[in-house]
JSON list of C-alpha atoms and ligand atoms in Angstrom, two decimals:
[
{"chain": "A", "resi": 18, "resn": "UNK", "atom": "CA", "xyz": [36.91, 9.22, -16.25]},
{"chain": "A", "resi": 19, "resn": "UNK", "atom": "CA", "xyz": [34.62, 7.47, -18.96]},
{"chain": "A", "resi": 20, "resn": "UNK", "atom": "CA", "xyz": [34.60, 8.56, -22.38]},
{"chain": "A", "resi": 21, "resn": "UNK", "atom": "CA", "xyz": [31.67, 8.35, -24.31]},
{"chain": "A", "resi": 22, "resn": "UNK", "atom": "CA", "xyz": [32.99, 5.14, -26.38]},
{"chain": "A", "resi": 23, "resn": "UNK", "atom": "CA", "xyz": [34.13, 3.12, -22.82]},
{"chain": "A", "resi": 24, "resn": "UNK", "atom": "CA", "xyz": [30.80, 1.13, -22.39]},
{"chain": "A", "resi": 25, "resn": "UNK", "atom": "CA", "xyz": [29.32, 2.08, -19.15]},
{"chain": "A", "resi": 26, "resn": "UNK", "atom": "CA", "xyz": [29.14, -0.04, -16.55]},
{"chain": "A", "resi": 27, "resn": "UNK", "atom": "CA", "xyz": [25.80, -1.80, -15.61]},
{"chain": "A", "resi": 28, "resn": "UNK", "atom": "CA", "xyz": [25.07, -2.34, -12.07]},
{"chain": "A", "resi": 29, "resn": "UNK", "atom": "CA", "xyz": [23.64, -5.39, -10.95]},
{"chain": "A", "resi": 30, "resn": "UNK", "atom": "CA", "xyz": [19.99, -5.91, -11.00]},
{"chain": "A", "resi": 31, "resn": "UNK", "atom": "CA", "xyz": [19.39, -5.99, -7.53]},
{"chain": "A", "resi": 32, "resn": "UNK", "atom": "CA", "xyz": [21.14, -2.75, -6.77]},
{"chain": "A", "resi": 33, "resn": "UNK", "atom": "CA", "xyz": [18.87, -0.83, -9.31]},
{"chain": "A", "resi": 34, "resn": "UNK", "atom": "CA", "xyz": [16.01, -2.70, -8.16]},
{"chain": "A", "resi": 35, "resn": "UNK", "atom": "CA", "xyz": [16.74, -1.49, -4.66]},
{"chain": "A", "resi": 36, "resn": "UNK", "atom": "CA", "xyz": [16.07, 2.26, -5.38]},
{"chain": "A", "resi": 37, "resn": "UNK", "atom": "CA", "xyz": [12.62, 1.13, -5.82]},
{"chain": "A", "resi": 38, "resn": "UNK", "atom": "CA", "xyz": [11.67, 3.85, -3.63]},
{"chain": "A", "resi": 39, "resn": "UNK", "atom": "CA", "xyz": [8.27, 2.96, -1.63]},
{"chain": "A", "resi": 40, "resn": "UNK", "atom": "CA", "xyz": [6.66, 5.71, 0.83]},
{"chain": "A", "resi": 41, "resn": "UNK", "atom": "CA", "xyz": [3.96, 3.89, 2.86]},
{"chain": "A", "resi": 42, "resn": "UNK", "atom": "CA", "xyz": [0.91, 5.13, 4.26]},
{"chain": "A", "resi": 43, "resn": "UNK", "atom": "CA", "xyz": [-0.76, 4.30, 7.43]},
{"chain": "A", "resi": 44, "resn": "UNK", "atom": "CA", "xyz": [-3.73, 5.09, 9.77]},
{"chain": "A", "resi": 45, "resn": "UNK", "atom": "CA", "xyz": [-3.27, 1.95, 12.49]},
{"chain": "A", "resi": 46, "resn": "UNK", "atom": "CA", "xyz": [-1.70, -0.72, 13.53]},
{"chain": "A", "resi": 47, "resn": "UNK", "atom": "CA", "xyz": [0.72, -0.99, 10.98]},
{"chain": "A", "resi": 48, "resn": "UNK", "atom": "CA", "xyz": [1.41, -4.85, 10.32]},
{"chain": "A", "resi": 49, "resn": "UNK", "atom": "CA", "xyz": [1.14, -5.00, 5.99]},
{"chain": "A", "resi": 50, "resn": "UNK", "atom": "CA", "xyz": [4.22, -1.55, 7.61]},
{"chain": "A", "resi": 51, "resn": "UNK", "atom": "CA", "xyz": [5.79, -4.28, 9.56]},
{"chain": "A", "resi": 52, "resn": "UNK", "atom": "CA", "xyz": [5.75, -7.60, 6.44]},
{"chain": "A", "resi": 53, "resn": "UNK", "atom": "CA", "xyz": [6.86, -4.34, 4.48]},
{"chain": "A", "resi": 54, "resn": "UNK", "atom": "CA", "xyz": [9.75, -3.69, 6.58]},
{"chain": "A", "resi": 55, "resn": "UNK", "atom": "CA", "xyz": [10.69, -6.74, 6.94]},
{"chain": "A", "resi": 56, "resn": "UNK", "atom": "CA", "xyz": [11.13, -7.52, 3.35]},
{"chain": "A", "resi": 57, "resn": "UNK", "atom": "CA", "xyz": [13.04, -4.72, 2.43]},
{"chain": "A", "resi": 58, "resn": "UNK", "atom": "CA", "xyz": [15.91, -5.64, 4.86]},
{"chain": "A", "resi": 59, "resn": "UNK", "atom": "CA", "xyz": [17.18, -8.35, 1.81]},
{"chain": "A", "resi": 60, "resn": "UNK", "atom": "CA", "xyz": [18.53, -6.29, -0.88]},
{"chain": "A", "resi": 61, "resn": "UNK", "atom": "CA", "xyz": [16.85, -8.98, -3.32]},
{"chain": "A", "resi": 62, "resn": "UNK", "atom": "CA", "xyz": [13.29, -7.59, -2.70]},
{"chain": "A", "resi": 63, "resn": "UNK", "atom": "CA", "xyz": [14.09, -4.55, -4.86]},
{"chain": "A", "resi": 64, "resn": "UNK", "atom": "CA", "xyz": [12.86, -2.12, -2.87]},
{"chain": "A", "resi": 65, "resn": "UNK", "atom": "CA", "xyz": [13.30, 0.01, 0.48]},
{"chain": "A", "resi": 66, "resn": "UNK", "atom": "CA", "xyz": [10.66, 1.76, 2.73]},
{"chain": "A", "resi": 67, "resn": "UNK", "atom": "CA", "xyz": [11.85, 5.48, 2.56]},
{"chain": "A", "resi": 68, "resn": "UNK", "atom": "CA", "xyz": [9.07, 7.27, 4.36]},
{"chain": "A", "resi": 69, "resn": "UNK", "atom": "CA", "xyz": [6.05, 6.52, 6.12]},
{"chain": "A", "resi": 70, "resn": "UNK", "atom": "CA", "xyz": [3.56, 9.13, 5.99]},
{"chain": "A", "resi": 71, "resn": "UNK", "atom": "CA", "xyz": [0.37, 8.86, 8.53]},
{"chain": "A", "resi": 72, "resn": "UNK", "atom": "CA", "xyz": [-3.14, 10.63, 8.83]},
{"chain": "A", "resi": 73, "resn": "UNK", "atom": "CA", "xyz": [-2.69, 10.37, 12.82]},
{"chain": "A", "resi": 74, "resn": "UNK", "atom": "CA", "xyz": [-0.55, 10.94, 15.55]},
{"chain": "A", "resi": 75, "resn": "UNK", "atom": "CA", "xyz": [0.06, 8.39, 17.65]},
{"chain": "A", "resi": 76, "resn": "UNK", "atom": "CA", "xyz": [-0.12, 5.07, 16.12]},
{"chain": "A", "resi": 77, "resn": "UNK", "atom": "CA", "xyz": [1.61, 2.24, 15.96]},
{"chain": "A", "resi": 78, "resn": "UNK", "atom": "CA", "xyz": [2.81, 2.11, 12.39]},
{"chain": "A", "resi": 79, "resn": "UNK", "atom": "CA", "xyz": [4.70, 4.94, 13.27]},
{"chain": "A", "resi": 80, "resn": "UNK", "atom": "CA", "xyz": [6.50, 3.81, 16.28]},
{"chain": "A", "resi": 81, "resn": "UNK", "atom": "CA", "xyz": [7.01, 0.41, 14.02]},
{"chain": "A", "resi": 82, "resn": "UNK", "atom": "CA", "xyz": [9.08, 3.14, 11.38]},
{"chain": "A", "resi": 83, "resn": "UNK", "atom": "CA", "xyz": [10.82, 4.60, 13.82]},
{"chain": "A", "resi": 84, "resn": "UNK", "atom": "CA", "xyz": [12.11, 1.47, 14.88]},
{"chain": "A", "resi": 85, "resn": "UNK", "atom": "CA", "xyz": [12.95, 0.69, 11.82]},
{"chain": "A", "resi": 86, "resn": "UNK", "atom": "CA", "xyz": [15.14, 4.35, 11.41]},
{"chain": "A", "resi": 87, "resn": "UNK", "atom": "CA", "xyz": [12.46, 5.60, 8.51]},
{"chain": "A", "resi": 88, "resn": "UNK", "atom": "CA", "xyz": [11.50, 8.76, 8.56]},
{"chain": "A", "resi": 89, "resn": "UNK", "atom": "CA", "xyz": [7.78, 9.82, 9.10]},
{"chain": "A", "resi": 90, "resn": "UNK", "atom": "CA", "xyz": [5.42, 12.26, 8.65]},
{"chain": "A", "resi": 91, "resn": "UNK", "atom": "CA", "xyz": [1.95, 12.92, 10.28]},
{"chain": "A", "resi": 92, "resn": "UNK", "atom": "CA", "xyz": [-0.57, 15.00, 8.24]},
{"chain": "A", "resi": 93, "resn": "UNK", "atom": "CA", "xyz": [-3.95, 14.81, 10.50]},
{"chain": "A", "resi": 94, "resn": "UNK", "atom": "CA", "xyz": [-7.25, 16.64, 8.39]},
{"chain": "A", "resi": 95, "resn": "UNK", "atom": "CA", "xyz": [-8.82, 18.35, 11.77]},
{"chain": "A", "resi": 96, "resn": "UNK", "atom": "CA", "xyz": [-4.93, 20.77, 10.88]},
{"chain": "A", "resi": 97, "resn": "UNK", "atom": "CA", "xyz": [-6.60, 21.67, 7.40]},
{"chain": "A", "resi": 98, "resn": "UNK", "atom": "CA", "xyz": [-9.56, 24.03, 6.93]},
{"chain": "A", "resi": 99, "resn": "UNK", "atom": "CA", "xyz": [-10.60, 21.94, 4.31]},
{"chain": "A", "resi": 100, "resn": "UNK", "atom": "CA", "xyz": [-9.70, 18.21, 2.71]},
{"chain": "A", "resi": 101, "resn": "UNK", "atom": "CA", "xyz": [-8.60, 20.07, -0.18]},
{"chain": "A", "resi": 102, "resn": "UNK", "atom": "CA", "xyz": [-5.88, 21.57, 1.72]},
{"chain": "A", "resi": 103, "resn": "UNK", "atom": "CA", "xyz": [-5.13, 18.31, 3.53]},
{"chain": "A", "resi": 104, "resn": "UNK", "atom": "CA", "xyz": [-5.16, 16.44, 0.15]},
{"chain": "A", "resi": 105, "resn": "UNK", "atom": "CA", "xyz": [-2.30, 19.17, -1.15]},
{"chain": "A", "resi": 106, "resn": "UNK", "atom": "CA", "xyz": [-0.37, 18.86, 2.13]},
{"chain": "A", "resi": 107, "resn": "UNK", "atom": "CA", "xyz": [-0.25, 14.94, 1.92]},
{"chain": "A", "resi": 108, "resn": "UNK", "atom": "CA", "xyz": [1.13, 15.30, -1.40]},
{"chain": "A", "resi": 109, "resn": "UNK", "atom": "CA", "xyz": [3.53, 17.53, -0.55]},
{"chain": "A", "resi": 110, "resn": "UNK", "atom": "CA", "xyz": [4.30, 15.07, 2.56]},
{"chain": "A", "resi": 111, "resn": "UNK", "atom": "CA", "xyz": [4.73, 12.18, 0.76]},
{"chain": "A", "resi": 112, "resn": "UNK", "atom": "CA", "xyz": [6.43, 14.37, -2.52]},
{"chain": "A", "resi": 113, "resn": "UNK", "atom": "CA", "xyz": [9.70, 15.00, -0.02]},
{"chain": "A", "resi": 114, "resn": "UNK", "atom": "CA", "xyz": [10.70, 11.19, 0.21]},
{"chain": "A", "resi": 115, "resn": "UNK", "atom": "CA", "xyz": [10.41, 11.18, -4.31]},
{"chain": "A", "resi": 116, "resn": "UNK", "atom": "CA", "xyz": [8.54, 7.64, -4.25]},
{"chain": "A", "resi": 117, "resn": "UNK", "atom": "CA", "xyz": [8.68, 5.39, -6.87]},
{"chain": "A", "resi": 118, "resn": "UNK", "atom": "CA", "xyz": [5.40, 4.01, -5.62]},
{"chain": "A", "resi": 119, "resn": "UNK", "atom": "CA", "xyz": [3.30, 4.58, -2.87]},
{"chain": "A", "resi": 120, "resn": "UNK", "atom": "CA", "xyz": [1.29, 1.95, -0.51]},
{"chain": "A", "resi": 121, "resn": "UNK", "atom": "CA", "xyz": [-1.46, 2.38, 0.99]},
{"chain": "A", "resi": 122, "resn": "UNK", "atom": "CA", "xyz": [-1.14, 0.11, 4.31]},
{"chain": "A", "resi": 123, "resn": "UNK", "atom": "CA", "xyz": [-4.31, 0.43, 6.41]},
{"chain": "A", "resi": 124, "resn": "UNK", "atom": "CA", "xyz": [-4.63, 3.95, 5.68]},
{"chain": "A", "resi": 125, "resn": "UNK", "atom": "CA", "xyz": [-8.47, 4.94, 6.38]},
{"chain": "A", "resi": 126, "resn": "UNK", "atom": "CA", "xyz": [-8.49, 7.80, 4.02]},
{"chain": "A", "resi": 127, "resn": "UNK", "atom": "CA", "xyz": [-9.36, 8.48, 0.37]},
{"chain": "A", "resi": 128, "resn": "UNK", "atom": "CA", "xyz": [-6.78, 10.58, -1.29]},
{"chain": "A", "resi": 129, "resn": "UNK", "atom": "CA", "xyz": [-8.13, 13.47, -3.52]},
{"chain": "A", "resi": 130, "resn": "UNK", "atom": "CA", "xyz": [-7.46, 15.07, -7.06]},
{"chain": "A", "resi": 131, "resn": "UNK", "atom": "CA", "xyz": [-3.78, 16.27, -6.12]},
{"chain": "A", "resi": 132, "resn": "UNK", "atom": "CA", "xyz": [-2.45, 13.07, -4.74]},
{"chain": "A", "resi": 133, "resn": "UNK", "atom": "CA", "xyz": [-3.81, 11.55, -7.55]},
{"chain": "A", "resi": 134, "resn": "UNK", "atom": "CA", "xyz": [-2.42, 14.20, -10.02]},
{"chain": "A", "resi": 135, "resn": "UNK", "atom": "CA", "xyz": [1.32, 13.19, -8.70]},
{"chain": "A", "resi": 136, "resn": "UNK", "atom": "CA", "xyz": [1.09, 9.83, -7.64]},
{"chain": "A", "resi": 137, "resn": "UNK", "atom": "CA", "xyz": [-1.90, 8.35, -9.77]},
{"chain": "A", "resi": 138, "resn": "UNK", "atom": "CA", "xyz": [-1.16, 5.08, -11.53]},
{"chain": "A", "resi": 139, "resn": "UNK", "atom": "CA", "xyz": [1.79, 4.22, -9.32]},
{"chain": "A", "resi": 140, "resn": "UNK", "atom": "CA", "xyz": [-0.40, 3.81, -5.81]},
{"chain": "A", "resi": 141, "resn": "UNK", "atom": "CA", "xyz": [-1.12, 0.39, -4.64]},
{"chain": "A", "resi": 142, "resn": "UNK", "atom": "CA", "xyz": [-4.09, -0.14, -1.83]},
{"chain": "A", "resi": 143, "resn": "UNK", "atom": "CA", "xyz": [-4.62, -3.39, 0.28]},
{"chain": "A", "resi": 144, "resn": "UNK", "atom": "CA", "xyz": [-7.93, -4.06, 0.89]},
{"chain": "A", "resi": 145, "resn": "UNK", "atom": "CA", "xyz": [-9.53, -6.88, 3.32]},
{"chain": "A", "resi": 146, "resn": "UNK", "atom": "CA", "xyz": [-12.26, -7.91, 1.16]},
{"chain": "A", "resi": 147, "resn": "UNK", "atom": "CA", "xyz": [-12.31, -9.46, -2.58]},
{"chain": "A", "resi": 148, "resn": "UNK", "atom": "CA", "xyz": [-13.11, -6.23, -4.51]},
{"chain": "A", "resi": 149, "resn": "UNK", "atom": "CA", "xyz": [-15.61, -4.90, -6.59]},
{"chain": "A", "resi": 150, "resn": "UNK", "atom": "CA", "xyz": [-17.57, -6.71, -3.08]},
{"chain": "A", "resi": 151, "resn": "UNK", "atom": "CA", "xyz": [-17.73, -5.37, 0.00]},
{"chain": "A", "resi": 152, "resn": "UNK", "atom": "CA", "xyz": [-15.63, -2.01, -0.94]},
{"chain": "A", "resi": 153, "resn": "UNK", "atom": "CA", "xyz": [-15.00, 0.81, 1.89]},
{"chain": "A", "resi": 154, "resn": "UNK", "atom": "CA", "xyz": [-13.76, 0.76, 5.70]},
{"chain": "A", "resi": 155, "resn": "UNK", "atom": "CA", "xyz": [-15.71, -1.99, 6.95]},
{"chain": "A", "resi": 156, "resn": "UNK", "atom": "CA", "xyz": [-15.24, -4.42, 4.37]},
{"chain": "A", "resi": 157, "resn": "UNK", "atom": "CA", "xyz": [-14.71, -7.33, 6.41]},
{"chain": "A", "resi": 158, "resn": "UNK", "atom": "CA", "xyz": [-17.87, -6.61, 8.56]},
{"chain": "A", "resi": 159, "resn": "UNK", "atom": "CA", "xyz": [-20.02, -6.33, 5.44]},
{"chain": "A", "resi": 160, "resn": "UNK", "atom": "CA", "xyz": [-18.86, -9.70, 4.07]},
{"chain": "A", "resi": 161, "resn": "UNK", "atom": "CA", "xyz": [-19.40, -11.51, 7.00]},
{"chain": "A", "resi": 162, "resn": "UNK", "atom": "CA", "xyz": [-23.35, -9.96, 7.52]},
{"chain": "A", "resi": 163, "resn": "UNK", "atom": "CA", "xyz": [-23.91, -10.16, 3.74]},
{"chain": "A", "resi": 164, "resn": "UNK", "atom": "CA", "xyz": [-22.83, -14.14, 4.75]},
{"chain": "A", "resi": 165, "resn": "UNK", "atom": "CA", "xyz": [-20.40, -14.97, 1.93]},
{"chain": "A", "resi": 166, "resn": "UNK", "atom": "CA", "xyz": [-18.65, -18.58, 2.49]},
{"chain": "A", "resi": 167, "resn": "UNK", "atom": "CA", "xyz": [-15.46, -17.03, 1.04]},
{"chain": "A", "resi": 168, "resn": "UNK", "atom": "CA", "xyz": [-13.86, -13.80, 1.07]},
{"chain": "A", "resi": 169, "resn": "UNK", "atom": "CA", "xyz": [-10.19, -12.88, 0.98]},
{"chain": "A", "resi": 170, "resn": "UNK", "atom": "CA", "xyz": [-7.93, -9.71, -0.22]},
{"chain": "A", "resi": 171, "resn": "UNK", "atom": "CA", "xyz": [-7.36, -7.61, -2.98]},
{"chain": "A", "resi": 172, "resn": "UNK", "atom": "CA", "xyz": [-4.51, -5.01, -3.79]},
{"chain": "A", "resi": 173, "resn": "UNK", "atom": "CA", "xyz": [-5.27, -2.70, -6.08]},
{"chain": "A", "resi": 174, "resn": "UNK", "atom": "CA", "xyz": [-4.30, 0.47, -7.94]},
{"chain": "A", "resi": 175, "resn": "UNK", "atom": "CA", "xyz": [-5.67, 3.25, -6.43]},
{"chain": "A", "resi": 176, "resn": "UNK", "atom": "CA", "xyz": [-7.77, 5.58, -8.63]},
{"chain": "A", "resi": 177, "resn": "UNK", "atom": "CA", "xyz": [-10.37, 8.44, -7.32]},
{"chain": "A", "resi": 178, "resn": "UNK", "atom": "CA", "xyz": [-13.10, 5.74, -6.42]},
{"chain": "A", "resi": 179, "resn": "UNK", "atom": "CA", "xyz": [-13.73, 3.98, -3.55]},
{"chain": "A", "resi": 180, "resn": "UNK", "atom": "CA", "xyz": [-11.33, 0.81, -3.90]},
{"chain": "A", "resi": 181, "resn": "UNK", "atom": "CA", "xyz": [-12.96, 1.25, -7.47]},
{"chain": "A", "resi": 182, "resn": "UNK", "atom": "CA", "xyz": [-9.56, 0.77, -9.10]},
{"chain": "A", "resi": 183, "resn": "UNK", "atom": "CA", "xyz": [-7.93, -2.35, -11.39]},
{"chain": "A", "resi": 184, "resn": "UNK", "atom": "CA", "xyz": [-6.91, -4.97, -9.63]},
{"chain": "A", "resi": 185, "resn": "UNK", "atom": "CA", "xyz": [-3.53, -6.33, -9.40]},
{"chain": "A", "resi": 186, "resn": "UNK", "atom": "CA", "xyz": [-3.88, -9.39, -7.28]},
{"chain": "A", "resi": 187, "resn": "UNK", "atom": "CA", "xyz": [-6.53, -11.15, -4.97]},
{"chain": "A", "resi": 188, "resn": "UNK", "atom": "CA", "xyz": [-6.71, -14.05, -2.77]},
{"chain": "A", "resi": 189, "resn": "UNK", "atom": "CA", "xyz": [-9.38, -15.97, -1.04]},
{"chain": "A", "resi": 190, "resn": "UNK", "atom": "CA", "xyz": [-9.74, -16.80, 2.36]},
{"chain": "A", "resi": 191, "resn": "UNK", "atom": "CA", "xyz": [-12.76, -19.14, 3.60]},
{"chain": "A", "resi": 192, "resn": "UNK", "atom": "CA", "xyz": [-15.10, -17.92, 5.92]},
{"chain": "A", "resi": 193, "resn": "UNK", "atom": "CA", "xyz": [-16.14, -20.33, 8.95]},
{"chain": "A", "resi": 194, "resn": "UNK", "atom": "CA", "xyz": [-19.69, -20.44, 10.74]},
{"chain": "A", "resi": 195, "resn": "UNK", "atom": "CA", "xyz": [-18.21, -19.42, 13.70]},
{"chain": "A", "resi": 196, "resn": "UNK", "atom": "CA", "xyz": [-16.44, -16.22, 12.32]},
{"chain": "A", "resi": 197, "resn": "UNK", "atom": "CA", "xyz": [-16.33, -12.93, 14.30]},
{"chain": "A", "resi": 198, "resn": "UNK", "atom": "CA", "xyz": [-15.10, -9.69, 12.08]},
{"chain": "A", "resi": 199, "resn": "UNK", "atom": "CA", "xyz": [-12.22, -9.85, 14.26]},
{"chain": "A", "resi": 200, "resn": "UNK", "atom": "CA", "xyz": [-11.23, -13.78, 13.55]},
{"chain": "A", "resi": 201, "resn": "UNK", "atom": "CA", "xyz": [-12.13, -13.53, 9.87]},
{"chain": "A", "resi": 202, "resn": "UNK", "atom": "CA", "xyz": [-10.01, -10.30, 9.82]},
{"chain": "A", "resi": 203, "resn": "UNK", "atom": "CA", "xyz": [-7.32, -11.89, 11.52]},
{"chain": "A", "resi": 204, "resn": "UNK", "atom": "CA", "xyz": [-7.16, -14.34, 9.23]},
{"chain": "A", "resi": 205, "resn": "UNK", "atom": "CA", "xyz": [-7.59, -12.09, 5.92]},
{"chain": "A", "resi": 206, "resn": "UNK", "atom": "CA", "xyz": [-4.08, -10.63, 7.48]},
{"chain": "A", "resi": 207, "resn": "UNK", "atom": "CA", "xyz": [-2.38, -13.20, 7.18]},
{"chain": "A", "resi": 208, "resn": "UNK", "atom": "CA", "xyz": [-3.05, -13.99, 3.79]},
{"chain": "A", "resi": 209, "resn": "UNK", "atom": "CA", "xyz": [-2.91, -9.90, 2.98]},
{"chain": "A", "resi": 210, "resn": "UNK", "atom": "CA", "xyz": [0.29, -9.14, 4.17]},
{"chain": "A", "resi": 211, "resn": "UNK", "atom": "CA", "xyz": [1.86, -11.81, 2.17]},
{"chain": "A", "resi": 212, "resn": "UNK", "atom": "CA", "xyz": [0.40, -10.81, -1.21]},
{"chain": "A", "resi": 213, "resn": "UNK", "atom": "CA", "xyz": [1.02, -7.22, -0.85]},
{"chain": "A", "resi": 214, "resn": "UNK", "atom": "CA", "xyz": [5.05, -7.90, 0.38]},
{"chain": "A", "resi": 215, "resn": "UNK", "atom": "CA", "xyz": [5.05, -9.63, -3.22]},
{"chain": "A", "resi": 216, "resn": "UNK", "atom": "CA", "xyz": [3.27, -7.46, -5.07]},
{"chain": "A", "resi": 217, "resn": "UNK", "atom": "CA", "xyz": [5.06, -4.81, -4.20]},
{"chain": "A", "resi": 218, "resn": "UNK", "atom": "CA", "xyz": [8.30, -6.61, -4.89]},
{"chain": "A", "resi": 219, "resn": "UNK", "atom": "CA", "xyz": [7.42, -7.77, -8.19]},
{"chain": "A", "resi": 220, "resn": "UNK", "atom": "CA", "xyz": [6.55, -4.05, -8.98]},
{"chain": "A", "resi": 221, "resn": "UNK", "atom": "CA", "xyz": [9.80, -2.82, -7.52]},
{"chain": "A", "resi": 222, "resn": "UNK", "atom": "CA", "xyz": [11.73, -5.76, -9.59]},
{"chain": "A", "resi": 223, "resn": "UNK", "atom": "CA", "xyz": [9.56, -6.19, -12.64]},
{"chain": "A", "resi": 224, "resn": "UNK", "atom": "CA", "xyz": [7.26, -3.32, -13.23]},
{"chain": "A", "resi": 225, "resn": "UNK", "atom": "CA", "xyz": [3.42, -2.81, -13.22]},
{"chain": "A", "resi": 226, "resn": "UNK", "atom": "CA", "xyz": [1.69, -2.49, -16.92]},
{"chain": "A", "resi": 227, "resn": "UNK", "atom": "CA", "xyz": [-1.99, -0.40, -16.11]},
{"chain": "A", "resi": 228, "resn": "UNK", "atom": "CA", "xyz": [-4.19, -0.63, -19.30]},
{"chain": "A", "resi": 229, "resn": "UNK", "atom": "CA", "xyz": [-7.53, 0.37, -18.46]},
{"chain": "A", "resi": 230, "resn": "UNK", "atom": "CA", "xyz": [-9.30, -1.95, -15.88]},
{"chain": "A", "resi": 231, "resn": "UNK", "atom": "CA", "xyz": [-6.37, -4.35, -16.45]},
{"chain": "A", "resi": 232, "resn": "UNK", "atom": "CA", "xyz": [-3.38, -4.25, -14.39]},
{"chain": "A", "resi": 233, "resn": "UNK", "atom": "CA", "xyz": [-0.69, -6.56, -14.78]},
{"chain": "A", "resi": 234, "resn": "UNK", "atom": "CA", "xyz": [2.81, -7.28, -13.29]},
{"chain": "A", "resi": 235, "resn": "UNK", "atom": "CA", "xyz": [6.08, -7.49, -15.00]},
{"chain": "B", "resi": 25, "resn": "GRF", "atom": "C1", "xyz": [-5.82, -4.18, 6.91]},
{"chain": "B", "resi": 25, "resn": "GRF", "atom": "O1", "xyz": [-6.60, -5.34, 6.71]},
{"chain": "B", "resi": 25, "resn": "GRF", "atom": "C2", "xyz": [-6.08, -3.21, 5.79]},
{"chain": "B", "resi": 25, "resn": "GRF", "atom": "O2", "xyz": [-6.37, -3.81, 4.55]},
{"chain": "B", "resi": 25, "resn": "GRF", "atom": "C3", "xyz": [-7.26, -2.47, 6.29]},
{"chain": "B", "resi": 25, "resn": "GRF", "atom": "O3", "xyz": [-6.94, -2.22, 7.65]},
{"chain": "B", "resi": 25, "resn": "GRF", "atom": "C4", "xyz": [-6.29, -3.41, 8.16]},
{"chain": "B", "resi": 25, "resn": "GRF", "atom": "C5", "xyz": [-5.24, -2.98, 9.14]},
{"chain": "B", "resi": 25, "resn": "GRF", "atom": "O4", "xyz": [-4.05, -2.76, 8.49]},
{"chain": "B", "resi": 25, "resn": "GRF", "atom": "N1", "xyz": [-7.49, -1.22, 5.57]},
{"chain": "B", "resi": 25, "resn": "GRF", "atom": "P1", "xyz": [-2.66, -2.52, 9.31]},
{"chain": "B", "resi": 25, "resn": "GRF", "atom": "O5", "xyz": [-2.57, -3.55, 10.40]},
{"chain": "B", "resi": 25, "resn": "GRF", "atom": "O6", "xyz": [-2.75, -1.12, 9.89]},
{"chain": "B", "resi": 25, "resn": "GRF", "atom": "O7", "xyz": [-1.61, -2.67, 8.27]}
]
């Protein structure tokens, strides 16, 4: 029993970091999922996986979850008469795990009006290109024909453009003569799921400050 004059105690910083809540979304293979998941097995990281939440059956970011005992959800548009409805259904989805922040992990669709609505200003996006260039699903492709000698990653807060919103963090990655999509990808991923496992820590542990087109970390 603690009366209102007993100073209450405060719990470590790591145990209120870890009810960072993160609900990730997926459409593929799932490995920015799998750095995810493997960074919120140490307490210090300040955050846990609590859902994963797809827009496909079938894929291997959810068997990775499963795996890794979190709870999924699949929410496919062809079930939806409209991408309204879908939109409203994913919210609801990814509304049942209570997020703290949502991240957007190689998922291949734009969320609408009332995704944004809930989770706007608290959704991070990875994307395999250095943003404003090359924005949309084929970024890597469009670097490589476009013939940049450097490209890299950017993560991003989501907004209701196409990876249109402030960016948190980027990295570059060369580009070699020789480069397929598939080699420079490969090697974008690398890079990616490093700088998205600490950007969403540092959110988790230290907050994200959004002030127009500037985002900054804690
Ligand atoms: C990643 O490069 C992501 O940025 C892009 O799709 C790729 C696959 O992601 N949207 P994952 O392996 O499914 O995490």
């Amino acid at each position: 029993m603690t009366s209102s004059t007993q100073p209450r105690p405060v719990p470590p910083a790591h145990a209120v970091a870890a009810s960072h809540r993160l609900v990730v979304l997926v459409s593929g293979a799932g490995s920015n999922l799998a750095a995810l998941l493997d960074a919120h097995r140490d307490p210090a990281y300040g955050a846990r996986v609590v859902g994963v939440v797809s827009d496909r059956p079938g894929i291997a970011a959810l068997d990775l979850a499963r795996q890794a005992g979190v709870p999924t959800a699949v929410v496919a548009l062809r079930d939806f008469p409209d991408r309204a409805a879908w939109d409203r259904a994913l919210t609801e989805a990814v509304g049942v795990f209570s997020p703290d922040t949502v991240v957007c992990a190689g998922f291949m669709k734009l969320v609408g009006a009332a995704f944004l609505g809930r989770f706007g200003g608290r959704t991070v996006n990875t994307h395999p290109a250095l943003l404003p260039s090359f924005p949309g699903a084929h970024g890597v492709r469009d670097a490589l024909a476009y013939g940049v000698k450097v490209s890299g990653c950017s993560v991003i807060v989501v907004d209701d453009g196409v990876d249109a919103g402030p960016i948190i963090a980027q990295e570059a990655v060369p580009v070699a003569d020789d480069d397929t999509e598939e080699t420079l990808h490969e090697r974008i991923k690398v890079v990616e799921r490093r700088l998205l496992v600490d950007v969403v820590g540092r959110i988790a542990r230290h907050g994200l400050d959004v002030d127009g087109r500037h985002a900054r970390l804690g």
